[in-house]
Amino acid sequence: MAVLPRLPSDSNGDVHALRDSLRSDRAALEQSFLEHNNPARLLAAHTRLIDLYLRRVWRQLAIPANIALAAVGGYGRCKLYPKSDIDLLILLDAEPDDALQQQLHQLIGMLWDIGLEVGHSVRTVGQCMKESADITVQTNLLEARLLCGNKELFRELCYSVQQNLDLRAFYLAKLQEQQQRHARYAESDYNLEPNLKESPGGLRDLQTVTWIARAAGLGTHWSELAQIGLLTAAEARQLARHSALLATLRIRLHYLAKRREDRLLFDFQTRLAGQMRIGASANRLASEHLMQRYYRTKLAVRQFNAIMLQNLHDYLFRETPAQRILNERFRVIGTLLEIRDEELFERAPEAIFELFLLMEQHAELTDLSAKTLRALWRAQHLIDAAFRYNPSNRARFMEILRQPHGVLHALRRMNQYGILGRYIPAFGRIVGQMQHDLFHVYTVDEHILKVVRNLRRFAAPEHAQEIPPCSKLMGEFARPEVLYIAGLFHDIAKGRGGDHSQLGKKDARTFCALHQLSRDDTDLIVWLVEHHLTLSTTAQKQDLSDPEVIADFAGKIRNDRYLVALYLLTVADIRGTSPEIWNAWKARLMEDLFHLTRRYLSDGKVADQLGEIRRASADALNLYALSPDSYQLLWAQLDDSYFLDHTPQEIAWHTRLLAFKVNAAAPIVKARLSRAGEGLQVMVYCTDQRALFARICNFFARMNYTIAEAKIHTTRHGYALDSFQIMEAARGDTAYRDIMTYIEFELAQQIAQAKPIVLAAPGRVSRQLKHFPISTEAGIKPDNKGMYLLSLVAGDRPGLLARFALILDAHDIRLHRAKINTLGSRAEDIFWVSGKRLSDPDETRYFLDELLEKI
């Protein structure tokens, strides 16, 4: 590390010189760190450097000798990160007079002027004690370090802090603080942009342990805790390595961001990997390797945190909780499961799975004891080929999956403790693996466990209201472990290259054979892994009103059990990708395809949909006292495709609005709450005009609404009858009633005026899309009804549909229907179009080239 240069010595306190000197010294520290990559050395050197400047300014301003300046927080414990705030306590012996207040004001101003980002408090010892009722303040005071000034006053503070410290209350407060922090970060625990400091398994979990140890006088370094038996020497070395990695990442992140930034944002992941000399592999980015290293570190930190907090609890409380023998291998201590012999797993590795089974079978057990966690951590290497091929271990694993309660918790614990990845090596490869597909927001292993969680929730009565059809089907589904296994394997081959469904089904078949599942269950699991995307793709990208689509999909389904299983797995899978992806509209699509296919499998054919839809629509209109004569003129203008494209409820709604306005001169726009349970349905009826679809799409884009589905129909007498399912892109506070009124009036006005379209501003590209861009793809092929299917894949952004529609219009291509599927920042849209130019290959190629260029 570079030698710290002497500060400027001019007596007038040249702020510019100090600032330049500080900037130069910090740059030297940064350069030294980048060359040597020693995080502990950097943090200590940065602390010493700031000490030097603070003392110089303190002396230069001649601050009275009766007060003290102390470092607190990370700065107090000599771990000052490059861009972190410099937390200071100015300790007074009495309330300050005006002159001292002015002097302190000058001190803080000068510190900021020279480039020190200080956070400060000014208190007497008594005020410190009063404020220490707050656990954060109390923790800061425990870490206080005298920089300069009144030593006696500072010693008085330290004595008061210790005298007022209730160790047990402090432990419980820090434990509660950690639990609350973990709860805040629960959804982002395995987020692809985690917080190095606050996320579970981050630096704060390590600090929580050292804070409690410091308060108890046990030490502040892992080696010190190992000397008194709270850690083993090997564990202390592992913790030091994990701590060093987290510190390295945070230091480099501060330097790259040029600000205090603790989140591993996409903006920095690739550059971080490059700095740390982590390269890409054949199928994975360098940033993905970096993040996998981080996620595996956080798993280890979480386990050590649990072990240490339990050990500290035992040391501080010295209680003797109730104990009882569970069996010859295990006992219960309070509510914790504990091994009776520390060498149990070494002697009998099969006891590892017995442990997880007992946790499922005994609801009173809340966790594992520190002794058991430590032994389990040491025993990971025992799960080898011999363990995996042991028939009793395979049978025990299946028993774990077949338990009525606790399956998800068992799998989560097995993953957290490194057991699941050792037992299923293919799973071990995807632990901590990122997915840069712009809609999965979790690592692969976390996504898989969320899918299993969703499947389990379908079976739980307390969650029956979430998706009632799924809960009912799950309650009737025999041997649900089949679904859990399919969930475990559906994405297990991610990151290998090739089709993960095809690769995953081979792993699934091997697992089923080794675990002696029946041929029927094996075939179903393998089929589910292979086809786990089929139902969602069909529902979101094909025309469900087309009997041939239903017949083709049903042809892939062997029987009703296969259909139910695929439906349940699909819903669980989509809901496990991101909290933002699943919505009522997607639920409706999946459910519609499920019921249409189930009916086809039952009857062996697609019913006379046209006749049924007309009859159901007429029945719905009868409820409003509308006779067939009143809407005969309207229906005469509508061809069969209109009826096949809409539900009876939609047709009845349109008919009630238009039956007596068939030849309306002015545009009619009506909106209502969507029957899907989320968003709005909007109907537009007017004489057809050029670029109508583009105008409507642009209107919704400006409102910050996304279009989930569009049904475009032209009547026999030249009117456009279009219907849209729209969703709010970002939840606002405006009442739906007001929004619907605005849409009905303003959109009708814009259609009537037919002014030139001014496209909505493209808006900012999301950071994820910026760093992992999507190459726009477009393809077109004829369908069997005289139309063409146009597919578009692109990064989603405001105005995308409007720009697309204008290109269609410029090429005289008519749009009949659209299915808009937005997956996070990725748009995967399907359009049914027609046009004379599409029969000419050269014209089609020209159109697609322009589409790729302008979208």
mmCIF file of C-alpha atoms in Angstrom, residues 516-725:
data_model
loop_
_atom_site.group_PDB
_atom_site.id
_atom_site.type_symbol
_atom_site.label_atom_id
_atom_site.label_comp_id
_atom_site.label_asym_id
_atom_site.label_seq_id
_atom_site.Cartn_x
_atom_site.Cartn_y
_atom_site.Cartn_z
ATOM 1 C CA GLN A 516 -37.865 -46.881 -8.669
ATOM 2 C CA LEU A 517 -40.873 -44.812 -9.666
ATOM 3 C CA SER A 518 -43.561 -46.684 -11.572
ATOM 4 C CA ARG A 519 -43.500 -46.608 -15.354
ATOM 5 C CA ASP A 520 -46.659 -44.457 -15.445
ATOM 6 C CA ASP A 521 -45.248 -41.851 -13.061
ATOM 7 C CA THR A 522 -41.882 -41.867 -14.807
ATOM 8 C CA ASP A 523 -43.476 -41.302 -18.202
ATOM 9 C CA LEU A 524 -45.568 -38.440 -16.835
ATOM 10 C CA ILE A 525 -42.607 -36.701 -15.142
ATOM 11 C CA VAL A 526 -40.405 -37.004 -18.227
ATOM 12 C CA TRP A 527 -43.241 -35.763 -20.444
ATOM 13 C CA LEU A 528 -43.895 -32.785 -18.144
ATOM 14 C CA VAL A 529 -40.246 -31.732 -18.193
ATOM 15 C CA GLU A 530 -40.149 -32.010 -21.971
ATOM 16 C CA HIS A 531 -43.438 -30.143 -22.529
ATOM 17 C CA HIS A 532 -43.485 -27.732 -19.578
ATOM 18 C CA LEU A 533 -43.607 -24.713 -21.943
ATOM 19 C CA THR A 534 -46.215 -26.120 -24.344
ATOM 20 C CA LEU A 535 -49.392 -25.005 -22.603
ATOM 21 C CA SER A 536 -48.198 -21.446 -21.924
ATOM 22 C CA THR A 537 -46.885 -21.069 -25.480
ATOM 23 C CA THR A 538 -50.155 -22.284 -26.985
ATOM 24 C CA ALA A 539 -52.342 -20.169 -24.708
ATOM 25 C CA GLN A 540 -50.353 -16.972 -25.207
ATOM 26 C CA LYS A 541 -49.361 -17.286 -28.868
ATOM 27 C CA GLN A 542 -52.150 -19.092 -30.682
ATOM 28 C CA ASP A 543 -55.795 -18.480 -31.484
ATOM 29 C CA LEU A 544 -57.821 -20.458 -28.943
ATOM 30 C CA SER A 545 -60.992 -19.857 -30.941
ATOM 31 C CA ASP A 546 -59.547 -21.990 -33.747
ATOM 32 C CA PRO A 547 -60.759 -25.620 -33.388
ATOM 33 C CA GLU A 548 -57.617 -26.866 -35.099
ATOM 34 C CA VAL A 549 -55.423 -25.213 -32.473
ATOM 35 C CA ILE A 550 -57.322 -27.033 -29.726
ATOM 36 C CA ALA A 551 -57.230 -30.320 -31.621
ATOM 37 C CA ASP A 552 -53.491 -30.002 -32.265
ATOM 38 C CA PHE A 553 -52.747 -29.194 -28.626
ATOM 39 C CA ALA A 554 -54.992 -32.009 -27.395
ATOM 40 C CA GLY A 555 -53.081 -34.368 -29.660
ATOM 41 C CA LYS A 556 -50.007 -33.853 -27.465
ATOM 42 C CA ILE A 557 -51.934 -34.735 -24.285
ATOM 43 C CA ARG A 558 -52.170 -38.443 -23.462
ATOM 44 C CA ASN A 559 -55.047 -38.293 -20.996
ATOM 45 C CA ASP A 560 -56.778 -36.107 -18.427
ATOM 46 C CA ARG A 561 -54.111 -36.705 -15.750
ATOM 47 C CA TYR A 562 -51.451 -35.400 -18.128
ATOM 48 C CA LEU A 563 -53.553 -32.317 -18.892
ATOM 49 C CA VAL A 564 -54.193 -31.539 -15.227
ATOM 50 C CA ALA A 565 -50.524 -32.043 -14.361
ATOM 51 C CA LEU A 566 -49.357 -29.785 -17.193
ATOM 52 C CA TYR A 567 -51.857 -27.075 -16.262
ATOM 53 C CA LEU A 568 -50.791 -27.096 -12.600
ATOM 54 C CA LEU A 569 -47.076 -27.100 -13.449
ATOM 55 C CA THR A 570 -47.529 -24.298 -16.002
ATOM 56 C CA VAL A 571 -49.344 -21.988 -13.592
ATOM 57 C CA ALA A 572 -46.811 -22.714 -10.846
ATOM 58 C CA ASP A 573 -43.945 -22.090 -13.291
ATOM 59 C CA ILE A 574 -45.200 -18.730 -14.586
ATOM 60 C CA ARG A 575 -45.981 -17.509 -11.074
ATOM 61 C CA GLY A 576 -42.463 -18.491 -10.009
ATOM 62 C CA THR A 577 -40.650 -16.384 -12.607
ATOM 63 C CA SER A 578 -41.390 -12.932 -11.215
ATOM 64 C CA PRO A 579 -44.038 -11.228 -9.052
ATOM 65 C CA GLU A 580 -44.825 -9.019 -12.074
ATOM 66 C CA ILE A 581 -45.365 -11.657 -14.774
ATOM 67 C CA TRP A 582 -48.538 -13.380 -13.562
ATOM 68 C CA ASN A 583 -51.805 -11.510 -13.928
ATOM 69 C CA ALA A 584 -55.497 -12.219 -14.249
ATOM 70 C CA TRP A 585 -55.321 -12.119 -18.042
ATOM 71 C CA LYS A 586 -52.697 -14.864 -18.201
ATOM 72 C CA ALA A 587 -54.739 -16.860 -15.692
ATOM 73 C CA ARG A 588 -57.751 -16.574 -17.964
ATOM 74 C CA LEU A 589 -55.806 -17.735 -21.026
ATOM 75 C CA MET A 590 -54.406 -20.797 -19.249
ATOM 76 C CA GLU A 591 -57.756 -21.729 -17.791
ATOM 77 C CA ASP A 592 -59.544 -21.313 -21.134
ATOM 78 C CA LEU A 593 -57.084 -23.605 -22.905
ATOM 79 C CA PHE A 594 -57.336 -26.146 -20.093
ATOM 80 C CA HIS A 595 -61.152 -26.325 -20.269
ATOM 81 C CA LEU A 596 -61.295 -26.350 -24.070
ATOM 82 C CA THR A 597 -58.778 -29.200 -24.206
ATOM 83 C CA ARG A 598 -60.457 -31.141 -21.419
ATOM 84 C CA ARG A 599 -63.705 -30.940 -23.304
ATOM 85 C CA TYR A 600 -62.027 -32.085 -26.497
ATOM 86 C CA LEU A 601 -60.438 -35.053 -24.707
ATOM 87 C CA SER A 602 -63.811 -35.964 -23.244
ATOM 88 C CA ASP A 603 -65.909 -35.643 -26.429
ATOM 89 C CA GLY A 604 -63.258 -36.613 -28.940
ATOM 90 C CA LYS A 605 -63.966 -33.576 -31.086
ATOM 91 C CA VAL A 606 -64.261 -29.801 -31.013
ATOM 92 C CA ALA A 607 -67.841 -28.805 -30.369
ATOM 93 C CA ASP A 608 -69.900 -26.673 -32.755
ATOM 94 C CA GLN A 609 -68.406 -23.531 -31.306
ATOM 95 C CA LEU A 610 -70.115 -21.116 -33.671
ATOM 96 C CA GLY A 611 -73.593 -22.388 -32.896
ATOM 97 C CA GLU A 612 -72.919 -22.562 -29.163
ATOM 98 C CA ILE A 613 -71.485 -19.029 -29.066
ATOM 99 C CA ARG A 614 -74.457 -17.582 -30.930
ATOM 100 C CA ARG A 615 -76.927 -19.353 -28.639
ATOM 101 C CA ALA A 616 -75.061 -18.349 -25.460
ATOM 102 C CA SER A 617 -74.851 -14.751 -26.669
ATOM 103 C CA ALA A 618 -78.579 -14.668 -27.390
ATOM 104 C CA ASP A 619 -79.306 -16.125 -23.932
ATOM 105 C CA ALA A 620 -77.184 -13.395 -22.335
ATOM 106 C CA LEU A 621 -79.033 -10.711 -24.300
ATOM 107 C CA ASN A 622 -82.396 -12.112 -23.205
ATOM 108 C CA LEU A 623 -81.451 -11.145 -19.660
ATOM 109 C CA TYR A 624 -81.455 -7.530 -20.845
ATOM 110 C CA ALA A 625 -84.837 -7.938 -22.587
ATOM 111 C CA LEU A 626 -83.249 -7.663 -26.038
ATOM 112 C CA SER A 627 -85.095 -9.759 -28.617
ATOM 113 C CA PRO A 628 -83.309 -11.155 -31.700
ATOM 114 C CA ASP A 629 -85.165 -8.646 -33.892
ATOM 115 C CA SER A 630 -83.478 -5.736 -32.093
ATOM 116 C CA TYR A 631 -79.962 -6.839 -32.975
ATOM 117 C CA GLN A 632 -80.567 -8.697 -36.243
ATOM 118 C CA LEU A 633 -79.247 -5.761 -38.304
ATOM 119 C CA LEU A 634 -76.007 -5.624 -36.311
ATOM 120 C CA TRP A 635 -75.406 -9.378 -36.385
ATOM 121 C CA ALA A 636 -75.985 -9.404 -40.132
ATOM 122 C CA GLN A 637 -72.858 -7.262 -40.506
ATOM 123 C CA LEU A 638 -70.705 -9.668 -38.478
ATOM 124 C CA ASP A 639 -69.085 -12.712 -40.058
ATOM 125 C CA ASP A 640 -68.317 -16.042 -38.405
ATOM 126 C CA SER A 641 -64.781 -15.015 -37.433
ATOM 127 C CA TYR A 642 -66.151 -12.300 -35.163
ATOM 128 C CA PHE A 643 -68.270 -14.775 -33.209
ATOM 129 C CA LEU A 644 -65.430 -17.303 -32.957
ATOM 130 C CA ASP A 645 -63.019 -14.613 -31.732
ATOM 131 C CA HIS A 646 -65.202 -13.349 -28.872
ATOM 132 C CA THR A 647 -66.837 -14.872 -25.822
ATOM 133 C CA PRO A 648 -70.646 -14.759 -25.478
ATOM 134 C CA GLN A 649 -70.270 -12.164 -22.705
ATOM 135 C CA GLU A 650 -68.195 -9.911 -24.978
ATOM 136 C CA ILE A 651 -70.636 -10.314 -27.862
ATOM 137 C CA ALA A 652 -73.569 -9.486 -25.600
ATOM 138 C CA TRP A 653 -71.731 -6.373 -24.317
ATOM 139 C CA HIS A 654 -70.971 -5.181 -27.856
ATOM 140 C CA THR A 655 -74.514 -5.899 -29.012
ATOM 141 C CA ARG A 656 -76.137 -3.952 -26.183
ATOM 142 C CA LEU A 657 -73.959 -0.957 -27.025
ATOM 143 C CA LEU A 658 -74.334 -1.088 -30.817
ATOM 144 C CA ALA A 659 -77.694 -2.727 -31.648
ATOM 145 C CA PHE A 660 -79.334 0.639 -32.284
ATOM 146 C CA LYS A 661 -76.204 2.418 -33.589
ATOM 147 C CA VAL A 662 -75.173 0.155 -36.463
ATOM 148 C CA ASN A 663 -74.530 3.098 -38.792
ATOM 149 C CA ALA A 664 -73.214 5.521 -36.176
ATOM 150 C CA ALA A 665 -71.605 8.612 -37.669
ATOM 151 C CA ALA A 666 -69.320 9.330 -34.715
ATOM 152 C CA PRO A 667 -66.833 6.877 -33.189
ATOM 153 C CA ILE A 668 -68.114 4.902 -30.208
ATOM 154 C CA VAL A 669 -65.609 4.004 -27.481
ATOM 155 C CA LYS A 670 -66.699 2.115 -24.380
ATOM 156 C CA ALA A 671 -64.676 0.700 -21.493
ATOM 157 C CA ARG A 672 -65.434 -1.635 -18.606
ATOM 158 C CA LEU A 673 -63.604 -3.557 -15.939
ATOM 159 C CA SER A 674 -62.120 -6.707 -17.434
ATOM 160 C CA ARG A 675 -63.975 -9.923 -16.710
ATOM 161 C CA ALA A 676 -60.551 -11.513 -16.275
ATOM 162 C CA GLY A 677 -60.384 -9.696 -12.939
ATOM 163 C CA GLU A 678 -57.643 -7.197 -13.775
ATOM 164 C CA GLY A 679 -57.307 -4.304 -16.191
ATOM 165 C CA LEU A 680 -59.908 -2.940 -18.614
ATOM 166 C CA GLN A 681 -61.729 -4.037 -21.749
ATOM 167 C CA VAL A 682 -62.151 -1.341 -24.363
ATOM 168 C CA MET A 683 -64.403 -1.502 -27.445
ATOM 169 C CA VAL A 684 -63.909 0.803 -30.433
ATOM 170 C CA TYR A 685 -66.555 1.077 -33.181
ATOM 171 C CA CYS A 686 -66.202 3.494 -36.073
ATOM 172 C CA THR A 687 -65.960 3.719 -39.842
ATOM 173 C CA ASP A 688 -62.693 2.103 -40.791
ATOM 174 C CA GLN A 689 -59.738 4.413 -41.416
ATOM 175 C CA ARG A 690 -56.034 4.188 -42.203
ATOM 176 C CA ALA A 691 -53.704 3.631 -39.246
ATOM 177 C CA LEU A 692 -56.594 3.167 -36.824
ATOM 178 C CA PHE A 693 -54.793 0.430 -34.887
ATOM 179 C CA ALA A 694 -51.634 2.558 -34.664
ATOM 180 C CA ARG A 695 -53.666 5.511 -33.360
ATOM 181 C CA ILE A 696 -55.298 3.387 -30.659
ATOM 182 C CA CYS A 697 -51.997 1.758 -29.618
ATOM 183 C CA ASN A 698 -50.314 5.144 -29.407
ATOM 184 C CA PHE A 699 -53.161 6.473 -27.257
ATOM 185 C CA PHE A 700 -52.769 3.638 -24.747
ATOM 186 C CA ALA A 701 -48.955 3.968 -24.759
ATOM 187 C CA ARG A 702 -49.289 7.630 -23.807
ATOM 188 C CA MET A 703 -51.549 6.579 -20.941
ATOM 189 C CA ASN A 704 -48.895 4.098 -19.770
ATOM 190 C CA TYR A 705 -51.208 1.160 -20.441
ATOM 191 C CA THR A 706 -50.060 -2.041 -22.139
ATOM 192 C CA ILE A 707 -52.229 -4.041 -24.526
ATOM 193 C CA ALA A 708 -52.549 -7.693 -23.543
ATOM 194 C CA GLU A 709 -54.764 -8.710 -26.448
ATOM 195 C CA ALA A 710 -56.318 -7.009 -29.459
ATOM 196 C CA LYS A 711 -59.149 -8.369 -31.591
ATOM 197 C CA ILE A 712 -59.476 -6.474 -34.853
ATOM 198 C CA HIS A 713 -62.598 -6.978 -36.938
ATOM 199 C CA THR A 714 -64.052 -5.171 -39.959
ATOM 200 C CA THR A 715 -67.800 -5.517 -40.479
ATOM 201 C CA ARG A 716 -69.417 -6.235 -43.818
ATOM 202 C CA HIS A 717 -70.448 -2.578 -44.155
ATOM 203 C CA GLY A 718 -66.948 -1.174 -43.554
ATOM 204 C CA TYR A 719 -66.907 -0.421 -39.837
ATOM 205 C CA ALA A 720 -64.050 -1.311 -37.494
ATOM 206 C CA LEU A 721 -65.184 -3.234 -34.420
ATOM 207 C CA ASP A 722 -62.065 -3.626 -32.311
ATOM 208 C CA SER A 723 -61.711 -4.808 -28.741
ATOM 209 C CA PHE A 724 -58.711 -4.517 -26.444
ATOM 210 C CA GLN A 725 -57.656 -5.989 -23.147
#
